[in-house]
Short mmCIF file of C-alpha atoms in Angstrom, two decimals:
data_model
loop_
_atom_site.label_atom_id
_atom_site.label_comp_id
_atom_site.label_asym_id
_atom_site.label_seq_id
_atom_site.Cartn_x
_atom_site.Cartn_y
_atom_site.Cartn_z
CA MET A 54 97.71 92.23 159.23
CA ALA A 55 98.80 88.68 160.13
CA ASP A 56 102.55 88.12 160.49
CA THR A 57 103.26 84.96 158.44
CA GLN A 58 107.03 85.26 158.00
CA PRO A 59 109.06 82.01 158.19
CA GLU A 60 111.16 83.59 160.95
CA LYS A 61 108.17 83.08 163.25
CA GLY A 62 108.41 79.31 162.67
CA PHE A 63 107.46 76.84 159.95
CA VAL A 64 106.91 73.11 159.30
CA ARG A 65 109.87 71.67 157.39
CA LEU A 66 108.36 68.95 155.24
CA ALA A 67 109.71 67.18 152.13
CA ASN A 68 107.92 67.98 148.86
CA ASP A 69 107.51 64.26 148.17
CA LEU A 70 105.39 63.89 151.31
CA TRP A 71 103.24 66.87 150.32
CA LYS A 72 102.82 65.37 146.86
CA GLU A 73 101.84 62.01 148.31
CA LEU A 74 99.32 63.65 150.63
CA ILE A 75 97.71 65.26 147.56
CA ARG A 76 97.89 62.09 145.44
CA ARG A 77 96.29 59.69 147.94
CA ASN A 78 92.54 59.51 148.46
CA PHE A 79 92.47 60.53 152.12
CA THR A 80 89.23 61.70 153.71
CA LYS A 81 89.05 65.18 155.23
CA ARG A 82 89.28 63.73 158.76
CA GLN A 83 92.35 61.69 157.86
CA LYS A 84 94.09 64.71 156.32
CA ASP A 85 93.26 66.79 159.40
CA ILE A 86 94.83 64.10 161.60
CA LEU A 87 98.01 63.94 159.47
CA LEU A 88 98.39 67.73 159.43
CA PHE A 89 97.83 67.83 163.19
CA ILE A 90 100.53 65.19 163.79
CA TRP A 91 102.95 67.00 161.46
CA ARG A 92 102.40 70.27 163.30
CA MET A 93 103.03 68.64 166.67
CA SER A 94 106.15 66.80 165.44
CA TYR A 95 108.02 68.45 162.54
CA GLY A 96 106.49 71.80 163.47
CA CYS A 97 108.22 71.49 166.87
CA ASN A 98 111.51 70.19 165.38
CA LEU A 99 110.65 66.67 166.57
CA LYS A 100 110.35 63.35 164.76
CA VAL A 101 107.32 62.20 166.77
CA ALA A 102 104.37 64.01 168.31
CA TYR A 103 103.33 63.54 171.95
CA ILE A 104 99.53 63.69 172.20
CA PRO A 105 98.54 62.45 175.67
CA LYS A 106 94.78 62.14 175.09
CA LEU A 107 92.84 60.95 172.06
CA LYS A 108 90.33 63.67 172.90
CA ASP A 109 93.01 66.18 171.87
CA PHE A 110 92.35 65.28 168.23
CA GLU A 111 89.06 67.17 168.55
CA ILE A 112 91.21 70.30 168.22
CA CYS A 113 91.66 69.54 164.49
CA GLY A 114 87.93 68.91 164.01
CA VAL A 115 87.68 65.13 164.38
CA PRO A 116 84.67 64.09 166.51
CA ALA A 117 85.47 62.11 169.64
CA THR A 118 83.39 59.14 168.44
CA HIS A 119 85.51 58.78 165.28
CA ILE A 120 89.04 59.50 166.54
CA LYS A 121 89.99 55.97 167.58
CA ASN A 122 88.62 54.33 164.42
CA GLU A 123 90.39 56.82 162.14
CA LEU A 124 93.72 56.32 163.95
CA LYS A 125 93.36 52.53 163.74
CA HIS A 126 92.61 52.76 160.03
CA LEU A 127 95.64 54.98 159.34
CA GLU A 128 97.83 52.65 161.39
CA SER A 129 96.62 49.51 159.59
CA ALA A 130 97.15 51.31 156.25
CA LYS A 131 100.83 51.87 157.19
CA VAL A 132 100.41 55.67 157.14
CA ILE A 133 101.09 56.47 160.81
CA ASN A 134 103.01 54.89 163.66
CA TRP A 135 101.17 54.82 167.01
CA ASP A 136 102.89 54.02 170.31
CA ARG A 137 99.93 53.57 172.63
CA GLU A 138 101.97 53.29 175.82
CA GLU A 139 104.06 56.41 175.27
CA LYS A 140 101.26 58.33 173.52
CA LEU A 141 103.52 59.03 170.54
CA PHE A 142 102.44 59.52 166.93
CA SER A 143 104.49 59.88 163.73
CA ILE A 144 103.98 59.71 159.96
CA ASN A 145 105.52 56.77 158.11
CA LYS A 146 107.91 58.46 155.66
CA ASP A 147 108.09 55.31 153.49
CA TYR A 148 104.97 56.27 151.53
CA ASP A 149 105.43 53.29 149.18
CA LEU A 150 103.98 51.21 152.03
CA TRP A 151 100.86 53.36 152.36
CA GLN A 152 97.76 51.33 151.54
CA ILE A 153 95.64 54.28 150.43
CA THR A 154 94.56 54.35 146.78
CA PRO A 155 95.34 57.40 144.58
CA VAL A 156 92.65 59.94 143.78
CA MET A 157 90.70 59.39 140.57
CA GLY A 158 91.94 62.48 138.69
CA TRP A 159 95.64 62.14 139.49
CA GLU A 160 98.05 62.65 136.55
CA THR A 161 101.77 62.50 137.35
CA GLU A 162 102.85 64.06 134.06
CA ARG A 163 100.49 67.02 134.45
CA PHE A 164 101.51 67.52 138.09
CA ASN A 165 105.22 67.58 137.16
CA ALA A 166 104.47 69.95 134.28
CA LEU A 167 102.71 72.36 136.66
CA ILE A 168 105.68 72.21 139.06
CA HIS A 169 108.01 72.94 136.13
CA LEU A 170 105.89 75.89 134.97
CA ASN A 171 105.81 77.45 138.43
CA ILE A 172 109.58 77.05 138.92
CA LYS A 173 110.18 78.75 135.55
CA ARG A 174 107.70 81.50 136.50
CA LYS A 175 109.53 82.10 139.79
CA THR A 176 112.87 82.36 137.97
CA SER A 177 111.51 84.79 135.36
CA GLN A 178 109.88 86.94 138.04
CA ASN A 179 113.15 87.24 139.96
CA VAL A 180 115.02 88.25 136.80
CA ASN A 181 112.39 90.79 135.75
CA PHE A 182 112.24 92.25 139.25
CA SER A 183 116.02 92.84 139.34
CA VAL A 184 115.96 94.36 135.84
CA LEU A 185 113.09 96.67 136.79
CA GLU A 186 114.96 97.80 139.89
CA GLN A 187 118.00 98.72 137.80
CA GLU A 188 115.84 100.51 135.24
CA ASP A 189 114.04 102.50 137.94
CA GLU A 190 117.32 103.49 139.56
CA THR A 191 118.80 104.57 136.20
CA SER A 192 115.70 106.51 135.18
CA GLN A 193 115.66 108.36 138.50
CA ASN A 194 119.30 109.40 138.07
CA VAL A 195 118.67 110.51 134.48
CA ASN A 196 115.61 112.53 135.50
CA GLN A 197 117.57 114.27 138.24
CA ASP A 198 120.40 115.19 135.86
CA PHE A 199 117.97 116.30 133.16
CA THR A 200 116.04 118.54 135.58
CA LYS A 201 119.25 120.13 136.80
CA HIS A 202 120.43 120.73 133.23
CA GLU A 203 117.03 122.14 132.28
CA VAL A 204 117.09 124.70 135.09
CA ILE A 205 120.54 125.92 134.05
CA GLU A 206 119.44 126.32 130.44
CA GLU A 207 116.35 128.27 131.50
CA GLU A 208 118.50 130.72 133.48
CA ASN A 209 120.74 131.42 130.46
CA PHE A 210 118.01 131.23 127.81
CA THR A 211 117.78 135.02 127.24
CA LYS A 212 121.54 135.35 126.98
CA HIS A 213 121.79 132.64 124.29
CA GLU A 214 119.00 134.18 122.25
CA VAL A 215 120.66 137.64 122.17
CA GLU A 216 124.12 136.39 121.29
CA GLY A 217 122.90 134.16 118.48
CA ALA A 218 123.43 130.48 117.77
CA SER A 219 126.90 129.04 118.04
CA ASN A 220 128.59 126.52 115.75
CA PRO A 221 130.53 124.20 118.03
CA CYS A 222 131.93 122.10 115.20
CA GLY A 223 133.24 125.12 113.27
CA CYS A 224 130.97 124.85 110.23
CA LYS A 225 130.10 128.01 108.28
CA ALA A 226 126.35 127.97 108.70
CA GLU A 227 124.76 131.34 108.23
CA GLU A 228 122.63 132.90 110.89
CA VAL A 229 118.98 132.01 110.61
CA PRO A 230 116.71 135.02 110.05
CA LYS A 231 114.26 135.62 112.80
CA ASP A 232 111.32 135.73 110.38
CA SER A 233 112.10 132.39 108.76
CA SER A 234 109.72 129.51 109.28
CA PHE A 235 110.49 126.31 111.09
CA LYS A 236 110.42 124.42 107.78
CA ASN A 237 113.18 126.61 106.35
CA ILE A 238 115.23 126.16 109.49
CA ILE A 239 115.21 122.38 109.02
CA LYS A 240 115.99 122.71 105.30
CA ASP A 241 118.91 125.09 105.82
CA SER A 242 120.33 123.09 108.69
CA SER A 243 120.72 120.09 106.35
CA ASN A 244 124.03 121.57 105.20
CA SER A 245 125.44 121.43 108.71
CA CYS A 246 128.19 118.91 109.39
CA CYS A 247 126.62 118.16 112.76
CA LEU A 248 123.44 116.99 111.08
CA LYS A 249 125.38 114.82 108.64
CA GLU A 250 127.25 113.10 111.46
CA ASP A 251 123.98 112.48 113.28
CA SER A 252 122.44 111.10 110.11
CA ILE A 253 125.33 108.68 109.65
CA MET A 254 125.00 107.51 113.24
CA ASN A 255 121.25 107.04 112.89
CA GLN A 256 121.73 105.15 109.64
CA GLY A 257 124.21 102.83 111.32
CA SER A 258 121.86 102.19 114.22
CA GLN A 259 119.06 101.32 111.79
CA ASN A 260 121.25 98.63 110.22
CA GLU A 261 121.71 96.99 113.63
CA ILE A 262 119.33 94.24 114.76
CA LYS A 263 116.74 95.74 117.06
CA PRO A 264 116.10 93.85 120.31
CA ASP A 265 112.35 93.87 119.64
CA SER A 266 112.74 92.31 116.20
CA GLN A 267 111.07 88.92 115.82
CA ASP A 268 114.13 87.52 114.02
CA ALA A 269 116.54 88.62 116.75
CA VAL A 270 117.70 85.81 119.04
CA PRO A 271 119.10 86.99 122.41
CA ALA A 272 122.48 85.65 123.39
CA GLY A 273 122.29 82.34 125.22
CA ASP A 274 118.84 81.36 123.92
CA ALA A 275 120.15 78.37 121.98
CA ASP A 276 121.78 76.93 125.09
CA SER A 277 118.71 77.68 127.21
CA ASN A 278 116.42 75.97 124.69
CA ARG A 279 118.72 72.94 124.61
CA LYS A 280 118.67 72.65 128.41
CA ALA A 281 114.88 73.09 128.51
CA ALA A 282 114.42 70.39 125.85
CA GLU A 283 116.73 68.04 127.76
CA LEU A 284 114.82 68.69 130.99
CA ASP A 285 111.49 67.99 129.27
CA TYR A 286 112.99 64.77 127.84
CA ARG A 287 114.08 63.64 131.31
CA ASN A 288 110.74 64.53 132.94
CA THR A 289 108.70 62.79 130.25
CA VAL A 290 110.75 59.57 130.34
CA THR A 291 110.72 59.58 134.15
CA SER A 292 106.96 60.09 134.32
CA ARG A 293 106.27 57.32 131.81
CA TYR A 294 108.52 54.86 133.68
CA LEU A 295 107.02 55.67 137.11
CA ASP A 296 103.47 55.48 135.74
CA ARG A 297 104.07 52.04 134.24
CA LYS A 298 105.92 50.92 137.36
CA GLY A 299 103.02 52.02 139.55
CA SER A 300 105.09 52.89 142.63
CA GLY A 301 107.55 55.52 143.79
CA LEU A 302 107.90 59.19 142.92
CA ILE A 303 111.60 59.49 142.08
CA ILE A 304 114.10 57.42 140.11
CA THR A 305 117.52 56.17 141.12
CA ILE A 306 120.92 57.60 140.18
CA LYS A 307 121.42 54.59 137.91
CA ASP A 308 118.18 55.46 136.08
CA GLU A 309 119.30 59.09 135.71
CA ALA A 310 122.56 57.88 134.16
CA PHE A 311 120.64 55.69 131.72
CA ILE A 312 118.52 58.67 130.60
CA SER A 313 121.76 60.62 130.06
CA GLU A 314 122.95 57.81 127.76
CA LEU A 315 119.70 58.01 125.79
CA ILE A 316 120.18 61.76 125.33
CA ALA A 317 123.84 61.36 124.35
CA ASP A 318 122.95 58.64 121.82
CA GLY A 319 120.26 60.84 120.29
CA VAL A 320 117.44 58.37 120.98
CA PRO A 321 114.15 60.06 119.95
CA LEU A 322 111.67 60.61 122.76
CA THR A 323 108.94 58.62 121.00
CA ILE A 324 111.22 55.59 120.72
CA ALA A 325 112.24 55.82 124.39
CA LEU A 326 108.59 55.98 125.51
CA GLU A 327 107.51 53.14 123.21
CA GLY A 328 110.44 51.01 124.41
CA ILE A 329 109.30 51.51 128.01
CA ASN A 330 105.71 50.59 127.12
CA GLN A 331 106.74 47.43 125.25
CA SER A 332 109.06 46.35 128.08
CA PHE A 333 106.24 46.53 130.64
CA ASP A 334 103.70 44.99 128.25
CA LYS A 335 105.93 41.97 127.61
CA PHE A 336 107.11 41.55 131.21
CA LYS A 337 105.83 38.34 132.80
CA PRO A 338 106.40 38.23 136.58
CA LYS A 339 107.60 34.90 137.95
CA HIS A 340 106.06 35.50 141.35
CA LYS A 341 103.93 38.16 143.08
CA LYS A 342 106.99 40.11 144.26
CA ASP A 343 108.64 40.10 140.83
CA SER A 344 108.65 43.50 139.09
CA ILE A 345 110.76 45.82 136.92
CA LYS A 346 113.03 47.62 139.36
CA SER A 347 115.27 49.62 137.00
CA LEU A 348 114.77 51.75 133.91
CA SER A 349 117.77 50.04 132.32
CA TYR A 350 115.58 46.92 132.00
CA CYS A 351 114.02 48.71 129.00
CA GLU A 352 117.42 49.08 127.30
CA GLY A 353 116.93 46.15 124.92
CA ALA A 354 113.52 47.30 123.70
CA ILE A 355 114.59 50.93 123.26
CA TYR A 356 117.81 50.22 121.38
CA GLY A 357 116.08 47.52 119.38
CA LEU A 358 113.62 50.11 118.08
CA LEU A 359 116.50 52.51 117.43
CA ALA A 360 118.41 49.88 115.43
CA LYS A 361 115.34 49.18 113.33
CA GLN A 362 114.90 52.89 112.63
CA GLU A 363 118.52 53.19 111.47
CA ASP A 364 118.09 50.17 109.16
CA LYS A 365 114.98 51.75 107.62
CA SER A 366 115.99 55.41 107.71
CA SER A 367 113.96 56.15 104.59
CA ASP A 368 110.73 54.79 106.07
CA PRO A 369 108.94 56.19 109.15
CA VAL A 370 109.25 54.08 112.28
CA VAL A 371 106.00 52.42 113.27
CA LEU A 372 106.08 52.54 117.03
CA GLU A 373 103.01 50.38 117.49
CA GLU A 374 104.90 47.31 116.28
CA SER A 375 106.39 44.86 118.71
CA VAL A 376 110.02 44.90 119.79
CA PRO A 377 112.08 44.03 116.69
CA GLU A 378 113.85 40.71 116.70
CA ILE A 379 117.56 41.38 116.19
CA SER A 380 120.56 39.19 116.77
CA GLN A 381 122.91 39.60 119.69
CA ASP A 382 125.73 40.58 117.31
CA GLU A 383 123.67 43.39 115.75
CA TYR A 384 122.60 44.61 119.19
CA ARG A 385 126.20 44.57 120.45
CA LYS A 386 127.46 46.40 117.35
CA THR A 387 124.82 49.09 117.77
CA LEU A 388 125.80 49.70 121.41
CA GLU A 389 129.53 49.76 120.57
CA LYS A 390 128.94 52.29 117.79
CA LEU A 391 126.94 54.55 120.11
CA LYS A 392 129.54 54.31 122.89
CA ALA A 393 132.30 55.16 120.40
CA LYS A 394 130.27 58.16 119.25
CA ARG A 395 129.88 59.36 122.84
CA GLY A 396 133.63 58.99 123.37
CA VAL A 397 134.44 61.16 120.31
CA GLU A 398 131.96 63.86 121.35
CA ALA A 399 133.37 63.92 124.88
#
């Protein structure tokens, strides 16, 4: 069996670079070249790979007649750095500069959802595995004790049968005739105080909420559901903003803080998403380098929709409408009221 443990060595690569390698429409040859360079650089704890001959790229399956053209194309597309004199190759970590189009079926929201599902699955598997280990250990101990107790009882079984049944609790139960049936034994034993105590205990346990009951809510579920909902809110808003922005895979700390404000102010997810859409739809760049560089740019549209919803609380909010026209005083009052609310809750 192959030994594939990380202790034997591994390529330490950021998840964002893996994601970008999947997202971009590289050909098979180009991917083979990138993986080959990564193995010779990061896989050797180096930032750059030393590949003395272009013919060496045949090792990863690229024909000799295509190696030079593929390297030139990757270099012109800002994907790799090529030092021809020193024979050094490296991957450009600033993937925003890569001039390779995304694949046709790429969906950022679905990709992030799959990552989230697998992280949750890993966490649940670790918890279940530890619980199963404890259960196995407990069951083994119980079985050992039960077997030992059973052997002792078998050795003294004849002695107990001759001497007759004992009444450990001191009740005055009469001896059971040997020719009585099992049904009579159960009926007569109903007068025993031991049976009454057991019945009371069983009745009390029946009144308790069973763990398998559908109405039972395990401790901590409310908090877990709240955190999961907040995480989904953050992921959805982030994905919508990055999709409309068209570049980058992560948001800034300032953007994270703005999403926290939206959550604290109780801004519905539909309003936050519609505010982002309207902000990008109405944005008119002044030059070719002009773009929306921060999620907080959408603040006016989002809180404008929120203010309109509060004014018409009895009517459903129509998100397809344009950004509501409100005065600066109304907008300022709305923000001050929300900030005061956050201060009281804190």
